[in-house]
Amino acid sequence: QEHKHALARKVIIERRKEIIETEIARKEKLIAQEKAAAAAKKAEAEKKRVEEDLKRREEERIKRIQDEVQRDQAKRIAEEISSKTGLQLKPEEIENSDVNTLLNLKVSRLQTEQKELSDRLKQISKRIDHTERAYRKEEIPLLEKDYEQ
Amino acid sequence: MSSLDFKNLPECEEDINFDDIYEKYEVSTENDFDTIVVVDGAPIVDEAKQEKLITVLTKLFTKGAGEIKENGIWMPMTPNEEGKKTSSGYLFIDFKEAESAQAAVKNLDGHKLSKTVTLLVNKFTDVEKYSDMNEEYVEPTIEPYTPKEHLKSGMMDLQARDQFVMYRGDDVSIFWNRKTDAPEHVYSRTNWTETYVQWSPKGSYLSTFHTQGIALWGGPSWNKIVRFVHPGVKLIDFSPNERYLVTWSNEPISLARLPETGHPFSEYDEGNQVVVWDIKTGALLRTFPVVQPVGEEQKTVRWPIFKWSASEKHFARVVPGQQLSVYEAPGMGLVGKKSIKTPGIVDFEWSPAKIDSSETKAFQKEEILSYWTPEVGNQPARVSLMTIPSKEVVATKNLFNVSECKLYWQNQGHFLAVKVDRHTKTKKSTYANIEIFRINQKNIPVETIELKDPMLAFAWEPYGERFATITTNDPAYGSTPAHGVAPSAIKTDVKFFYLDKSKKANAGFKLMKSLEKKTSNYLFWSPKGHNVVLATLRSSTVFDLEFYDVDFEPLASDKKDKNDVGATVQLLSTQDHYGVSDVEWDPTGRYVVTGSSMWRQSADHGFCIWDFKGTLLFKQNVENFKQLLWRPRPESLLSDEQKKKIKKNLRQYSKQFDEDDLAMGDASAAKLHAERRKAVEEWYGWRKATERKLQEDRK
Amino acid sequence: MRPILLQGHTRSLTQIKYNREGDLLFSCSKDKVANVWYSHNGERLGTYTGHQGAVWTIDVNASSTLLVTGSADNSCKLWEVQTGRCLKTWEFNTAVKRVEFSEDNSMVLCVTEERMGFAGTVTVYPVNNDVNGKQSDTPIVTITNKGGSKAVVAGWTCLDKYIITGHEDGSICQWDWKTNEKVKAITPHEGVLSDMQFSPDRTYFITASKDKIAKIFDSMTLDIKKTYVSDTPLNSAAITPKHQEFVVLGGGQDAMNVTTTSARQGKFESRFYHKILEEEVGRVRGHFGPINTIAVHPDGTSYSSGGEDGYVRVHHFDPDYFTFKLEI
């Protein structure tokens, strides 16, 4: 009986052991699974982050290039303005404006400049012509006298 | 007389063998009148006093001039109304030596014999020369024109317009410039010239070229004023005040080929190619042979051969490599009787400065010329300034690694710029320096501007202290394009320099403004200064014209930078004229003419008139267009004060001119509209009549 | 407005003509064919093939049923406009440089070249306006300018009273074709005549010449009424019939003399002159070579030019054109 009992207990113990082992195994598996899932998730997140980072950087790069192109263009226009008209733009003016505003600026400045130039030239032209005519007008009597001699 | 051996022409005047001429001279001594003087203004005496007067005069002239030949005084006695023989107030004295005759003229011309009697002494040869003239030079002097026409009549235009001459096809025409209106025709002649036309420097004469010589025309009627016989004449040059004319023909003068009369040449002129003329009298003054540089057969003649000083008192030429020959006018003799030996001499230029006796610096009381000699052996190249007639060298500058120099005087003679083409030690590349002599400063300092590139053009601003250069660093410069490839316009830089007169140590000529990456290869200052036209001429692809003002107060919208001296250089406009080959400012600096001449361009001949700011006023395509030249103007008769006064009162003049212009504009507009109305009325009148007639015919 | 480009010819244009209504534009070319196009949109309606050489000249009758062409193959052909059927071929000894229907459409004149011992002629044939009818082989008259310069262009005056011929030496003759007599002769040009076009009522005509000048003459008196001076040898001159009193001139240096920059110079532009005031009022550019022929729409609302470059450019006038006015 005792033996039987002992056997039975042994069996029970074994069983319990098994149960506990299975339980432990199950738990371990679960933990492992959870761990794996977490790792995967983390990896996924990391990947996503890297991708996003890349994308963001790419975008930044493109924007930089675009900005640079824009600035270049603006600078070019500004240079054009200054070379064609002698008009100098301040660096911050170039920095802070896009191509369109610069173009508009160019057009409007060119227009005002053209007007001023043509007004001034008209004045100069008149002055030169009238001075010449006045000289000759006063010179005619002298020429007549000169001829008589 | 045997003719000269043309293949073996003497290299310089001193080397010419005059033996044949001396021989001739000897033979003719008997008839030589060089020893005779004519004395005029002597007292009129009868036979009784004849002896006494001759004794007095013999004493006077022997003492004052030299020994008189035996019976050397001859006083013509003519019977007067009463039949009594009296002297005529003149007599002839024949000296033993020609020098005595000269001395007589020099010492005793104007001698007062008494209070009322003044003797006039002339060389017989001179008297004869003048009295001969009418017989010998009939052709050039008897052009009848009395009263003499006003040669400056072109200046009397009430609208102060300027004239130009145009040569097209076989026609030469004079026009008034009328800005935007078609030029007003003044005078034309077909076949007026055979090759080209040229104005005299002050615009008094228009010269035309003919196989037999040159003719000068002028006055309101454009009549012929004088003619100079010089067969085959190709080139001419006026002295600055239009007193003398130098002509050059490629045919040496050959009496055998000339008619016996109707020309002024004698055997002494045989073989010569250059002639100096007196424009007023039409007389030939002297002929010269052309001298070739040593061991070099010059295919093209460097013109002008003779260069005139500003006063016209001197003219000179260089015998390349040897000497400078300076002559006096109208005497035609060498200054100091000999040429100035200057080994190596290549070229020279007179200062255009008028001599001013009030000038404090002694050397500026004389005329100045500049010349240069190249490097020979250990001798550096050298630019020198020399005064004439004293022939004193007043400044020199030694130069190294020089391949070529060119001398540019500022038009008032204040500065001399020397463009020095230099080569690197290896002679691989060339570049230019500019050496500037400041004539008006003590010791004539020289400053150097290094350009680093070859220079295509240089020009002083008239009446200014600025100059402009065109340089290039285009590798295509100097290389010839492959056959059949049109030469492309090379890239050039245009630079303006100004004189910094501040007291700073580095004061002097400095860069004012640099215009880069242009194609301009020519630059033209307005005769009044301030304005410049940059042009790309004689290219087959680019025909750009750029009009600049270098004194333009910067526009309000421009960034103000007071330290930027170049800020006043303002581009007024950019234009082009297809095929442009020539550019010329009018003498007033108001207009610019650009031309496309058939001499240089194959198609699209004609001209454009622009104002100084580059506005196109008038354009005309002209078949077979050759030349268009503004008529130069004489110096103004107004004093500086008068000019100042006019400028001060310009407002009043302006008012009047504005009214005049308005009235004229209205009048011409009215005329145009009347003409148009008339054309329209006539057309519709004709149309109605024709349509009515057609209606009737249809029936 | 942007011009319509008619691309169908492979070689340079020789002549273009509108029909009476102006809805059709006929063109002929050195490429041996003639074409017909809708003038409003440039759509090609048909092609007339059969000539063996360059087609120099073309004309259409008033009812737009018959087309006549003259060619370097020494023949004149009469075509049915609608079908492109060749109705008749008249053979000559030399090339045919100009054809034109008479005002009443009953005749056609053919200007033939002087070559290889054959005199240049103006030959007039009767035309049967029934497309199915028989065409005559017998000319009504053959005019020869004996001892004078050869004719290069010709046309009929009002009521077909006279034939006017324009000649190589710049002269113009007026012929009474019924009696085969020369009535008048003048030499108003210094260069070869290149075109002659009549006003709608044929009482006056315009000539274009290589001497760079175009002139208008009275058909009856041959009086010079107007002169238009240009700066380029002219190949064609046309009169605007309505809206504006203009003439249109076209030309340009011959291909061999053309410099590369001439196009830039605008020598290949159509030039508009005020017909009465003789002043230039405008230019239209576009061709890459000389303009050989110009025609104006009978309504005066558009014009076309045919060039050495092989293109026909149809230009409908902008509103500005109709309001333009010179101050009088």
mmCIF file of C-alpha atoms in Angstrom, chain A residues 85-88 113 116-117 120-121 124-136 138-140 142-144 146-147, chain B residues 148 150 152 155-156 161-162 528 552-553 555-558 588 590 612-613 633 636-638 646-647 650 653-654 657-658 661:
data_model
loop_
_atom_site.group_PDB
_atom_site.id
_atom_site.type_symbol
_atom_site.label_atom_id
_atom_site.label_comp_id
_atom_site.label_asym_id
_atom_site.label_seq_id
_atom_site.Cartn_x
_atom_site.Cartn_y
_atom_site.Cartn_z
ATOM 1 C CA THR A 85 21.045 98.238 -65.442
ATOM 2 C CA GLY A 86 23.819 98.971 -63.031
ATOM 3 C CA LEU A 87 21.250 98.391 -60.303
ATOM 4 C CA GLN A 88 22.667 96.650 -57.238
ATOM 5 C CA GLU A 113 14.880 103.251 -64.330
ATOM 6 C CA GLU A 116 14.275 108.187 -65.331
ATOM 7 C CA LEU A 117 16.998 107.465 -67.860
ATOM 8 C CA ARG A 120 17.276 112.656 -68.029
ATOM 9 C CA LEU A 121 18.603 111.937 -71.496
ATOM 10 C CA ILE A 124 20.702 116.398 -71.715
ATOM 11 C CA SER A 125 19.856 116.104 -75.374
ATOM 12 C CA LYS A 126 18.021 119.388 -75.312
ATOM 13 C CA ARG A 127 20.820 121.081 -73.434
ATOM 14 C CA ILE A 128 23.471 119.917 -75.891
ATOM 15 C CA ASP A 129 21.400 120.867 -78.914
ATOM 16 C CA HIS A 130 20.367 124.240 -77.582
ATOM 17 C CA THR A 131 23.884 125.146 -76.453
ATOM 18 C CA GLU A 132 25.181 124.356 -79.912
ATOM 19 C CA ARG A 133 22.446 126.378 -81.558
ATOM 20 C CA ALA A 134 22.952 129.313 -79.211
ATOM 21 C CA TYR A 135 26.690 129.311 -79.930
ATOM 22 C CA ARG A 136 26.107 129.369 -83.625
ATOM 23 C CA GLU A 138 25.876 134.294 -81.616
ATOM 24 C CA GLU A 139 28.692 133.323 -83.936
ATOM 25 C CA ILE A 140 26.942 134.247 -87.180
ATOM 26 C CA LEU A 142 31.185 137.284 -86.054
ATOM 27 C CA LEU A 143 31.457 135.080 -89.130
ATOM 28 C CA GLU A 144 30.016 137.837 -91.282
ATOM 29 C CA ASP A 146 35.282 137.718 -90.434
ATOM 30 C CA TYR A 147 34.250 137.274 -94.048
ATOM 31 C CA LYS B 148 35.706 135.489 -103.184
ATOM 32 C CA HIS B 150 32.634 132.783 -98.010
ATOM 33 C CA LYS B 152 32.664 129.242 -93.883
ATOM 34 C CA MET B 155 28.483 127.666 -90.475
ATOM 35 C CA MET B 156 25.859 130.324 -91.050
ATOM 36 C CA ARG B 161 22.622 122.120 -88.711
ATOM 37 C CA ASP B 162 25.668 120.345 -90.008
ATOM 38 C CA LYS B 528 33.147 117.077 -77.175
ATOM 39 C CA PHE B 552 26.159 110.314 -66.121
ATOM 40 C CA GLU B 553 25.032 111.097 -62.604
ATOM 41 C CA LEU B 555 20.147 107.100 -61.360
ATOM 42 C CA ALA B 556 18.230 107.473 -58.113
ATOM 43 C CA SER B 557 17.470 103.764 -58.027
ATOM 44 C CA ASP B 558 21.136 102.869 -58.224
ATOM 45 C CA THR B 588 29.183 118.965 -82.538
ATOM 46 C CA ARG B 590 25.132 115.626 -81.222
ATOM 47 C CA PHE B 612 24.376 110.748 -79.096
ATOM 48 C CA LYS B 613 22.214 108.528 -76.916
ATOM 49 C CA ARG B 633 33.940 122.903 -88.543
ATOM 50 C CA SER B 636 34.555 128.838 -82.943
ATOM 51 C CA LEU B 637 35.011 132.586 -83.132
ATOM 52 C CA LEU B 638 33.392 132.952 -79.735
ATOM 53 C CA ILE B 646 25.579 131.955 -73.519
ATOM 54 C CA LYS B 647 25.580 128.923 -71.239
ATOM 55 C CA LEU B 650 20.702 129.197 -72.053
ATOM 56 C CA TYR B 653 17.708 130.740 -75.865
ATOM 57 C CA SER B 654 15.980 127.451 -75.057
ATOM 58 C CA PHE B 657 14.370 127.335 -79.802
ATOM 59 C CA ASP B 658 11.469 125.394 -78.339
ATOM 60 C CA ASP B 661 10.892 123.830 -83.181
#
